[in-house]
Short mmCIF file of C-alpha atoms and ligand atoms in Angstrom, two decimals:
data_model
loop_
_atom_site.label_atom_id
_atom_site.label_comp_id
_atom_site.label_asym_id
_atom_site.label_seq_id
_atom_site.Cartn_x
_atom_site.Cartn_y
_atom_site.Cartn_z
CA UNK A 1 -45.73 -10.65 -27.78
CA UNK A 2 -43.25 -9.81 -25.32
CA UNK A 3 -44.26 -6.41 -24.78
CA UNK A 4 -47.60 -7.97 -23.00
CA UNK A 5 -44.86 -8.58 -20.13
CA UNK A 6 -43.98 -5.01 -19.46
CA UNK A 7 -47.04 -4.10 -16.79
CA UNK A 8 -46.42 -7.18 -14.99
CA UNK A 9 -42.94 -6.78 -14.56
CA UNK A 10 -41.84 -2.86 -13.03
CA UNK A 11 -44.59 -1.03 -14.14
CA UNK A 12 -42.31 0.57 -16.46
CA UNK A 13 -45.09 -0.28 -19.25
CA UNK A 14 -46.41 3.63 -18.41
CA UNK A 15 -42.49 4.45 -18.00
CA UNK A 16 -42.12 5.47 -21.36
CA UNK A 17 -45.51 7.53 -21.61
CA UNK A 18 -45.35 9.29 -18.11
CA UNK A 19 -41.29 9.57 -17.92
CA UNK A 20 -41.89 13.43 -17.30
CA UNK A 21 -44.39 12.65 -14.72
CA UNK A 22 -41.88 11.30 -12.22
CA UNK A 23 -38.87 13.49 -11.32
CA UNK A 24 -36.52 11.13 -10.06
CA UNK A 25 -36.68 9.55 -13.21
CA UNK A 26 -37.13 12.23 -15.70
CA UNK A 27 -33.62 13.33 -14.65
CA UNK A 28 -32.37 9.62 -15.91
CA UNK A 29 -34.45 9.06 -18.29
CA UNK A 30 -31.93 7.83 -21.40
CA UNK A 31 -30.79 5.42 -18.86
CA UNK A 32 -34.12 4.51 -17.83
CA UNK A 33 -35.29 3.75 -20.78
CA UNK A 34 -32.34 2.10 -22.12
CA UNK A 35 -32.01 -0.29 -18.93
CA UNK A 36 -35.96 -0.99 -19.22
CA UNK A 37 -35.90 -2.03 -22.29
CA UNK A 38 -32.64 -4.56 -20.97
CA UNK A 39 -34.97 -5.22 -18.23
CA UNK A 40 -37.82 -6.82 -21.06
CA UNK A 41 -35.18 -8.90 -22.79
CA UNK A 42 -33.35 -9.96 -19.78
CA UNK A 43 -37.01 -11.16 -18.47
CA UNK A 44 -37.86 -12.79 -22.26
CA UNK A 45 -34.75 -14.69 -22.51
CA UNK A 46 -32.98 -14.72 -19.22
CA UNK A 47 -29.75 -12.94 -21.32
CA UNK A 48 -27.69 -9.46 -21.57
CA UNK A 49 -25.52 -8.35 -23.57
CA UNK A 50 -22.47 -6.29 -22.58
CA UNK A 51 -24.06 -2.79 -23.50
CA UNK A 52 -27.39 -4.01 -21.20
CA UNK A 53 -25.03 -4.74 -18.42
CA UNK A 54 -23.39 -1.50 -18.25
CA UNK A 55 -26.78 0.34 -19.00
CA UNK A 56 -28.68 -1.44 -15.91
CA UNK A 57 -25.52 -1.13 -13.75
CA UNK A 58 -25.87 2.88 -14.18
CA UNK A 59 -28.07 4.78 -11.60
CA UNK A 60 -31.65 4.57 -13.26
CA UNK A 61 -33.50 6.61 -10.96
CA UNK A 62 -35.71 3.86 -9.67
CA UNK A 63 -34.37 4.46 -5.93
CA UNK A 64 -34.99 8.11 -4.22
CA UNK A 65 -33.61 7.61 -0.65
CA UNK A 66 -32.36 5.33 1.15
CA UNK A 67 -32.20 4.96 5.68
CA UNK A 68 -30.03 2.97 7.52
CA UNK A 69 -31.50 1.84 10.75
CA UNK A 70 -29.56 0.33 13.82
CA UNK A 71 -26.12 0.41 11.68
CA UNK A 72 -23.55 -1.59 13.04
CA UNK A 73 -19.95 -0.85 12.25
CA UNK A 74 -17.34 -3.50 14.17
CA UNK A 75 -13.50 -2.21 13.61
CA UNK A 76 -11.92 -5.00 16.16
CA UNK A 77 -11.32 -7.33 13.61
CA UNK A 78 -7.45 -8.52 12.42
CA UNK A 79 -7.52 -6.11 9.35
CA UNK A 80 -7.83 -2.50 9.49
CA UNK A 81 -9.24 -1.79 6.51
CA UNK A 82 -12.05 -4.50 7.02
CA UNK A 83 -14.92 -3.73 9.19
CA UNK A 84 -18.27 -5.95 10.22
CA UNK A 85 -21.03 -3.91 9.19
CA UNK A 86 -25.04 -4.89 9.26
CA UNK A 87 -28.17 -2.83 9.95
CA UNK A 88 -31.58 -4.00 11.07
CA UNK A 89 -33.45 -1.68 8.48
CA UNK A 90 -32.75 -0.84 5.12
CA UNK A 91 -35.32 1.25 3.93
CA UNK A 92 -35.63 2.30 0.54
CA UNK A 93 -37.85 4.44 -0.83
CA UNK A 94 -38.40 3.80 -4.51
CA UNK A 95 -39.62 5.63 -7.26
CA UNK A 96 -43.25 5.91 -7.78
CA UNK A 97 -44.46 4.59 -11.49
CA UNK A 98 -47.45 5.24 -13.00
CA UNK A 99 -49.18 2.65 -14.00
CA UNK A 100 -51.80 -0.14 -12.69
CA UNK A 101 -49.07 -1.86 -10.25
CA UNK A 102 -48.54 -0.94 -6.88
CA UNK A 103 -46.49 -1.30 -5.44
CA UNK A 104 -44.25 0.26 -8.40
CA UNK A 105 -41.78 -3.07 -7.90
CA UNK A 106 -42.91 -5.99 -5.96
CA UNK A 107 -39.61 -6.76 -4.58
CA UNK A 108 -39.20 -10.28 -2.39
CA UNK A 109 -35.62 -10.23 -1.79
CA UNK A 110 -32.56 -8.05 -2.56
CA UNK A 111 -28.66 -8.25 -1.99
CA UNK A 112 -26.54 -5.09 -3.11
CA UNK A 113 -23.04 -4.00 -4.06
CA UNK A 114 -22.79 -0.74 -2.45
CA UNK A 115 -20.42 2.02 -2.27
CA UNK A 116 -19.83 4.69 -0.03
CA UNK A 117 -19.05 7.81 -1.47
CA UNK A 118 -18.82 11.64 0.23
CA UNK A 119 -17.55 14.90 -1.21
CA UNK A 120 -17.06 12.63 -4.73
CA UNK A 121 -14.70 10.33 -3.33
CA UNK A 122 -15.58 6.44 -3.17
CA UNK A 123 -14.62 5.61 0.10
CA UNK A 124 -15.74 2.23 0.95
CA UNK A 125 -17.70 -0.79 -0.56
CA UNK A 126 -19.66 -3.85 0.93
CA UNK A 127 -21.52 -6.32 -0.52
CA UNK A 128 -24.47 -7.78 0.82
CA UNK A 129 -25.52 -11.38 1.38
CA UNK A 130 -29.39 -12.15 -0.02
CA UNK A 131 -32.09 -10.97 2.29
CA UNK A 132 -35.71 -10.87 2.17
CA UNK A 133 -37.20 -7.72 1.71
CA UNK A 134 -41.07 -6.37 1.69
CA UNK A 135 -42.55 -3.10 -0.51
CA UNK A 136 -45.60 -1.36 0.84
CA UNK A 137 -47.95 0.56 -0.68
CA UNK A 138 -45.97 3.56 -0.43
CA UNK A 139 -43.11 2.13 -2.44
CA UNK A 140 -40.90 2.06 0.72
CA UNK A 141 -39.04 -1.22 0.56
CA UNK A 142 -37.95 -2.57 3.67
CA UNK A 143 -35.08 -4.92 4.13
CA UNK A 144 -31.77 -5.78 6.20
CA UNK A 145 -27.96 -5.73 5.61
CA UNK A 146 -26.53 -9.15 7.09
CA UNK A 147 -22.91 -9.04 8.52
CA UNK A 148 -20.69 -8.69 5.81
CA UNK A 149 -17.23 -6.91 5.15
CA UNK A 150 -17.02 -3.46 4.85
CA UNK A 151 -13.71 -2.86 2.94
CA UNK A 152 -11.78 0.50 2.92
CA UNK A 153 -10.63 1.86 -0.19
CA UNK A 154 -6.78 1.43 0.86
CA UNK A 155 -5.99 5.07 -0.76
CA UNK A 156 -9.00 6.28 0.40
CA UNK A 157 -8.28 5.31 4.37
CA UNK A 158 -7.76 9.53 4.94
CA UNK A 159 -11.03 10.36 3.14
CA UNK A 160 -13.26 7.18 5.15
CA UNK A 161 -11.20 8.42 8.60
CA UNK A 162 -12.52 11.71 7.93
CA UNK A 163 -15.86 10.84 7.15
CA UNK A 164 -16.20 8.94 10.56
CA UNK A 165 -14.78 12.02 12.64
CA UNK A 166 -17.50 14.03 11.00
CA UNK A 167 -20.26 11.27 12.33
CA UNK A 168 -18.68 11.43 15.87
CA UNK A 169 -18.71 15.06 15.94
CA UNK A 170 -22.11 16.05 13.99
CA UNK A 171 -24.66 17.34 16.04
CA UNK A 172 -27.49 16.70 13.74
CA UNK A 173 -26.73 14.03 10.74
CA UNK A 174 -23.89 13.66 8.48
CA UNK A 175 -25.21 13.21 4.80
CA UNK A 176 -23.38 10.94 2.05
CA UNK A 177 -23.84 9.05 -0.76
CA UNK A 178 -24.89 5.70 -1.39
CA UNK A 179 -24.74 3.99 -4.52
CA UNK A 180 -23.91 0.60 -6.56
CA UNK A 181 -25.92 -2.16 -7.91
CA UNK A 182 -28.73 -4.67 -6.52
CA UNK A 183 -29.66 -7.82 -7.87
CA UNK A 184 -33.60 -8.12 -7.17
CA UNK A 185 -35.89 -11.08 -6.87
CA UNK A 186 -39.49 -10.21 -7.88
CA UNK A 187 -42.86 -12.13 -7.98
CA UNK A 188 -44.10 -11.56 -11.18
CA UNK A 189 -48.01 -12.15 -11.70
CA UNK A 190 -48.20 -13.60 -15.08
CA UNK A 191 -50.91 -14.20 -16.61
CA UNK A 192 -50.54 -17.86 -16.50
CA UNK A 193 -49.45 -18.08 -12.96
CA UNK A 194 -46.23 -16.36 -10.65
CA UNK A 195 -42.64 -16.67 -12.00
CA UNK A 196 -39.91 -15.68 -9.24
CA UNK A 197 -37.42 -13.97 -11.86
CA UNK A 198 -33.73 -12.52 -10.21
CA UNK A 199 -33.26 -9.00 -12.18
CA UNK A 200 -29.58 -8.66 -11.95
CA UNK A 201 -27.01 -5.67 -11.46
CA UNK A 202 -29.49 -2.40 -11.20
CA UNK A 203 -27.68 0.40 -10.58
CA UNK A 204 -28.53 3.53 -7.81
CA UNK A 205 -27.51 6.26 -6.02
CA UNK A 206 -28.63 8.38 -3.22
CA UNK A 207 -28.29 10.41 -0.34
CA UNK A 208 -28.38 9.21 3.20
CA UNK A 209 -27.61 10.20 6.26
CA UNK A 210 -26.46 9.12 9.62
CA UNK A 211 -27.51 10.64 12.92
CA UNK A 212 -23.74 11.92 14.66
CA UNK A 213 -22.45 11.17 17.83
CA UNK A 214 -22.57 15.01 19.07
CA UNK A 215 -18.75 15.21 19.69
CA UNK A 216 -19.19 12.38 22.58
CA UNK A 217 -19.67 15.74 24.56
CA UNK A 218 -22.77 14.01 26.67
CA UNK A 219 -19.57 12.29 28.45
CA UNK A 220 -19.76 12.65 31.93
CA UNK A 221 -17.52 11.29 35.36
CA UNK A 222 -19.47 8.82 37.01
CA UNK A 223 -17.32 7.52 39.72
CA UNK A 224 -13.64 6.52 41.06
CA UNK A 225 -13.28 2.97 40.54
CA UNK A 226 -10.37 1.84 42.70
CA UNK A 227 -8.23 3.28 45.56
CA UNK A 228 -4.55 4.44 44.65
CA UNK A 229 -2.87 1.26 42.25
CA UNK A 230 0.44 1.39 40.35
CA UNK A 231 1.40 -0.45 37.20
CA UNK A 232 4.39 -2.31 36.87
CA UNK A 233 6.48 0.44 35.88
CA UNK A 234 5.51 2.32 39.43
CA UNK A 235 3.18 5.09 37.31
CA UNK A 236 0.44 5.81 39.29
CA UNK A 237 -2.93 4.64 38.01
CA UNK A 238 -6.37 6.63 38.42
CA UNK A 239 -9.37 4.08 37.32
CA UNK A 240 -12.72 5.92 36.57
CA UNK A 241 -16.02 5.10 35.02
CA UNK A 242 -17.59 7.28 32.16
CA UNK A 243 -20.99 7.48 30.60
CA UNK A 244 -21.53 8.32 27.09
CA UNK A 245 -25.04 8.60 25.65
CA UNK A 246 -25.19 7.81 22.24
CA UNK A 247 -28.09 9.76 20.61
CA UNK A 248 -27.88 8.01 17.09
CA UNK A 249 -28.76 4.99 15.88
CA UNK A 250 -25.53 3.93 15.45
CA UNK A 251 -23.48 1.29 17.05
CA UNK A 252 -19.34 1.29 16.58
CA UNK A 253 -17.20 -1.13 18.16
CA UNK A 254 -13.58 0.15 17.89
CA UNK A 255 -11.72 -1.81 20.08
CA UNK A 256 -9.16 -0.30 22.83
CA UNK A 257 -9.58 3.51 23.04
CA UNK A 258 -6.59 5.79 24.17
CA UNK A 259 -6.50 9.09 25.04
CA UNK A 260 -3.68 12.03 26.17
CA UNK A 261 -5.44 13.33 29.34
CA UNK A 262 -4.33 16.88 30.15
CA UNK A 263 -5.90 19.33 32.68
CA UNK A 264 -5.79 23.20 32.59
CA UNK A 265 -5.34 25.75 29.62
CA UNK A 266 -2.78 27.81 28.38
CA UNK A 267 0.42 28.15 30.65
CA UNK A 268 -1.23 26.00 33.22
CA UNK A 269 -1.67 23.49 30.80
CA UNK A 270 -0.40 20.05 32.52
CA UNK A 271 -0.15 16.80 30.62
CA UNK A 272 -1.57 14.15 33.39
CA UNK A 273 -0.85 10.90 30.79
CA UNK A 274 -2.72 8.94 28.77
CA UNK A 275 -6.32 7.39 29.67
CA UNK A 276 -7.12 4.28 28.28
CA UNK A 277 -10.83 1.86 27.91
CA UNK A 278 -10.60 -1.47 26.53
CA UNK A 279 -12.88 -2.54 23.82
CA UNK A 280 -14.81 0.20 23.20
CA UNK A 281 -18.60 -0.60 21.93
CA UNK A 282 -20.85 2.45 21.84
CA UNK A 283 -24.47 1.70 21.18
CA UNK A 284 -27.44 3.50 20.54
CA UNK A 285 -28.29 4.91 24.42
CA UNK A 286 -26.05 5.19 27.90
CA UNK A 287 -22.78 3.26 27.62
CA UNK A 288 -20.78 3.04 30.74
CA UNK A 289 -16.86 2.88 29.84
CA UNK A 290 -14.55 1.63 32.55
CA UNK A 291 -10.83 3.69 31.70
CA UNK A 292 -7.78 3.83 33.62
CA UNK A 293 -5.95 7.22 33.53
CA UNK A 294 -1.84 6.13 33.64
CA UNK A 295 -0.28 8.89 34.93
CA UNK A 296 3.08 10.28 33.94
CA UNK A 297 4.40 9.44 37.65
CA UNK A 298 4.52 7.44 40.70
CA UNK A 299 3.69 10.46 43.21
CA UNK A 300 -0.36 10.37 43.64
CA UNK A 301 -0.38 13.67 45.55
CA UNK A 302 1.38 15.60 42.57
CA UNK A 303 -1.75 14.20 40.22
CA UNK A 304 -4.08 15.13 42.63
CA UNK A 305 -2.45 18.61 43.64
CA UNK A 306 -2.28 19.55 39.62
CA UNK A 307 -5.98 18.47 39.12
CA UNK A 308 -7.14 20.14 41.86
CA UNK A 309 -5.52 23.55 41.04
CA UNK A 310 -7.86 23.27 37.93
CA UNK A 311 -11.10 22.84 39.26
CA UNK A 312 -10.99 18.53 38.61
CA UNK A 313 -11.43 19.36 34.91
CA UNK A 314 -9.79 17.63 32.35
CA UNK A 315 -9.72 16.69 29.00
CA UNK A 316 -9.11 13.21 27.00
CA UNK A 317 -7.77 14.39 23.48
CA UNK A 318 -7.59 11.72 20.55
CA UNK A 319 -4.15 11.80 19.29
CA UNK A 320 -2.30 9.41 16.79
CA UNK A 321 -1.89 6.42 19.35
CA UNK A 322 -5.63 6.53 20.05
CA UNK A 323 -6.09 3.64 18.49
CA UNK A 324 -3.69 0.27 17.00
CA UNK A 325 -5.92 0.44 14.36
CA UNK A 326 -5.13 3.71 11.66
CA UNK A 327 -8.56 3.96 10.33
CA UNK A 328 -9.63 4.55 14.53
CA UNK A 329 -6.86 6.44 15.50
CA UNK A 330 -7.00 9.06 12.63
CA UNK A 331 -10.80 9.10 13.08
CA UNK A 332 -10.60 10.04 16.75
CA UNK A 333 -7.76 12.37 16.48
CA UNK A 334 -9.96 15.54 16.49
CA UNK A 335 -12.09 14.20 19.41
CA UNK A 336 -11.57 16.26 22.46
CA UNK A 337 -13.82 14.84 25.41
CA UNK A 338 -14.41 17.03 28.78
CA UNK A 339 -15.05 15.71 31.99
CA UNK A 340 -14.93 16.97 36.06
CA UNK A 341 -13.43 14.50 38.12
CA UNK A 342 -14.22 13.59 41.44
CA UNK A 343 -12.57 11.46 44.39
C1 NAG B 401 -33.37 -14.97 -4.36
O1 NAG B 401 -32.95 -15.66 -6.07
C2 NAG B 401 -31.92 -16.20 -5.71
C3 NAG B 401 -31.96 -16.97 -7.36
O2 NAG B 401 -31.95 -16.44 -8.17
C4 NAG B 401 -31.83 -17.33 -4.43
O3 NAG B 401 -30.56 -17.96 -4.83
C5 NAG B 401 -32.19 -16.20 -3.17
O4 NAG B 401 -32.25 -17.52 -2.32
C6 NAG B 401 -33.37 -15.26 -3.20
N1 NAG B 401 -32.79 -14.28 -2.62
C7 NAG B 401 -34.30 -14.33 -1.32
C8 NAG B 401 -33.56 -13.57 -0.52
O5 NAG B 401 -35.80 -14.18 -1.84
#
């Protein structure tokens, strides 16, 4: 009697009777019913039809919400469209299925194929390695995303860059959708002992959000770091240190970052040159960045006079050459950082 297995499996035994008691599931009841019967067959026979593969890969509503803690994105690799991604805490609120099993989903490990979707556009994908997972009595699954490659879909590079801009500029949180499929390991308490089983390709889709970087508006001038110096082209260099406080849980490594540097506005606007910080890695909390402003001329007096006549205020403006990586250059192009220098 294969159906006896069900209560020991996902707690889905009660599902058919109680589907409307689970708001998340009821929306997707038909795909969950199809998927649940596929699960039963799979656990009994370890095989799936193509139809079952499709049914299970649909969003079956088992995932209510996802949060990503300590998300690390690293864009310093050789391929501009491939970043490294990892997260120390992937928390997934799973649906509570009425029934005898707590937690409803006794998961011990997962791996995911994730798609980042914003404004209905699939922008990037990543496939995580296996990682162990625990599920608490509130049906919150906690796991980690071990380092893996996040691949920006080439046709959606502009959309992905715009999404990163939104994360940089947001003073609150930036919402988006994480969807995909999960392979989940379960330890099933069967009448004749425990059985480790992997349930492959179960679909999910959930809103999630990332804390924004507030436009890097926390940036402040710390100090001038060297006396007068000039580069090989005899351009005057102004070297300084700035502090940027990152309010969010995101770490982002972007490599060398450059900004057009201007002082004054309107008729008194003066283009001073380009400020560059090497190997920029922003992490939660305070970050000190070493910056070199390569001015447009050799004459330091002209430079200092232009600054003084504008109260020593400068704006670092992102532009199309902010990074060698187009994903990052496009993402930082709208960013403007205001500073008051002293010397
Ligand atoms: C999950 O099960 C598979 C075998 O199906 C195994 O290769 C993998 O290491 C397991 N992972 C975890 C984290 O439990």
